[in-house]
């Protein structure tokens, strides 16, 4: 699904950035140029980032 229509950034692009080590909205914004045009994507992008980080943390906790 497209999250940022201005830049053509999808939810998968955001998930991939988190999987590759990005840990914050700021890092992903700089990496993908996300939210730098109109900014309407920021709330959805932040939610996706938060969900992905929580999922990764959950996997780490189970593995430990």
PDB file of C-alpha atoms in Angstrom:
ATOM      1  CA  UNK A   1       0.000   0.000   0.000  1.00  0.00           C
ATOM      2  CA  UNK A   2       1.236   3.497  -0.753  1.00  0.00           C
ATOM      3  CA  UNK A   3       1.870   5.522   2.385  1.00  0.00           C
ATOM      4  CA  UNK A   4       3.469   8.585   0.793  1.00  0.00           C
ATOM      5  CA  UNK A   5       1.812   9.440  -2.485  1.00  0.00           C
ATOM      6  CA  UNK A   6       4.069  12.442  -3.082  1.00  0.00           C
ATOM      7  CA  UNK A   7       7.215  10.303  -3.118  1.00  0.00           C
ATOM      8  CA  UNK A   8       5.704   6.926  -4.062  1.00  0.00           C
ATOM      9  CA  UNK A   9       6.791   5.240  -0.829  1.00  0.00           C
ATOM     10  CA  UNK A  10       5.023   2.058   0.208  1.00  0.00           C
ATOM     11  CA  UNK A  11       4.518   0.390   3.559  1.00  0.00           C
ATOM     12  CA  UNK A  12       6.943  -2.296   2.383  1.00  0.00           C
ATOM     13  CA  UNK A  13       9.612   0.348   1.741  1.00  0.00           C
ATOM     14  CA  UNK A  14       9.218   1.502   5.342  1.00  0.00           C
ATOM     15  CA  UNK A  15       9.244  -2.061   6.692  1.00  0.00           C
ATOM     16  CA  UNK A  16      12.381  -2.833   4.704  1.00  0.00           C
ATOM     17  CA  UNK A  17      14.111   0.259   6.099  1.00  0.00           C
ATOM     18  CA  UNK A  18      13.307  -0.858   9.659  1.00  0.00           C
ATOM     19  CA  UNK A  19      14.482  -4.399   8.882  1.00  0.00           C
ATOM     20  CA  UNK A  20      17.741  -2.927   7.602  1.00  0.00           C
ATOM     21  CA  UNK A  21      18.398  -1.052  10.842  1.00  0.00           C
ATOM     22  CA  UNK A  22      16.484   2.235  10.746  1.00  0.00           C
ATOM     23  CA  UNK A  23      15.145   2.878  14.244  1.00  0.00           C
ATOM     24  CA  UNK A  24      13.135   6.082  14.007  1.00  0.00           C
ATOM     25  CA  UNK A  25      10.861   8.167  11.832  1.00  0.00           C
ATOM     26  CA  UNK A  26      13.693  10.687  11.472  1.00  0.00           C
ATOM     27  CA  UNK A  27      16.092   8.045  10.106  1.00  0.00           C
ATOM     28  CA  UNK A  28      13.516   6.752   7.652  1.00  0.00           C
ATOM     29  CA  UNK A  29      12.566  10.265   6.604  1.00  0.00           C
ATOM     30  CA  UNK A  30      16.192  10.975   5.743  1.00  0.00           C
ATOM     31  CA  UNK A  31      16.703   7.608   4.072  1.00  0.00           C
ATOM     32  CA  UNK A  32      13.550   7.562   1.929  1.00  0.00           C
ATOM     33  CA  UNK A  33      12.707  11.289   1.714  1.00  0.00           C
ATOM     34  CA  UNK A  34       9.459  10.376   3.464  1.00  0.00           C
ATOM     35  CA  UNK A  35       7.114  13.110   4.621  1.00  0.00           C
ATOM     36  CA  UNK A  36       9.132  15.953   3.157  1.00  0.00           C
ATOM     37  CA  UNK A  37       6.495  17.221   0.761  1.00  0.00           C
ATOM     38  CA  UNK A  38       3.015  17.607   2.245  1.00  0.00           C
ATOM     39  CA  UNK A  39       3.533  15.558   5.426  1.00  0.00           C
ATOM     40  CA  UNK A  40       0.136  13.838   5.363  1.00  0.00           C
ATOM     41  CA  UNK A  41       1.852  10.451   5.442  1.00  0.00           C
ATOM     42  CA  UNK A  42       3.677  11.051   8.732  1.00  0.00           C
ATOM     43  CA  UNK A  43       1.051   9.592  11.130  1.00  0.00           C
ATOM     44  CA  UNK A  44       0.648   6.388   9.105  1.00  0.00           C
ATOM     45  CA  UNK A  45       4.398   6.064   8.601  1.00  0.00           C
ATOM     46  CA  UNK A  46       5.036   6.490  12.326  1.00  0.00           C
ATOM     47  CA  UNK A  47       2.462   3.791  13.106  1.00  0.00           C
ATOM     48  CA  UNK A  48       4.080   1.358  10.654  1.00  0.00           C
ATOM     49  CA  UNK A  49       7.526   2.070  12.098  1.00  0.00           C
ATOM     50  CA  UNK A  50       6.282   1.568  15.645  1.00  0.00           C
ATOM     51  CA  UNK A  51       4.553  -1.700  14.744  1.00  0.00           C
ATOM     52  CA  UNK A  52       7.628  -3.041  12.974  1.00  0.00           C
ATOM     53  CA  UNK A  53       9.969  -2.145  15.828  1.00  0.00           C
ATOM     54  CA  UNK A  54       7.579  -3.750  18.337  1.00  0.00           C
ATOM     55  CA  UNK A  55       7.411  -6.913  16.227  1.00  0.00           C
ATOM     56  CA  UNK A  56      11.202  -7.126  16.031  1.00  0.00           C
ATOM     57  CA  UNK A  57      11.508  -6.533  19.791  1.00  0.00           C
ATOM     58  CA  UNK A  58       8.956  -9.280  20.391  1.00  0.00           C
ATOM     59  CA  UNK A  59      10.948 -11.723  18.299  1.00  0.00           C
ATOM     60  CA  UNK A  60      14.125 -10.840  20.172  1.00  0.00           C
ATOM     61  CA  UNK A  61      12.417 -11.289  23.543  1.00  0.00           C
ATOM     62  CA  UNK A  62      11.113 -14.723  22.552  1.00  0.00           C
ATOM     63  CA  UNK A  63      14.546 -15.765  21.301  1.00  0.00           C
ATOM     64  CA  UNK A  64      16.224 -14.693  24.534  1.00  0.00           C
TER      65      UNK A  64
END
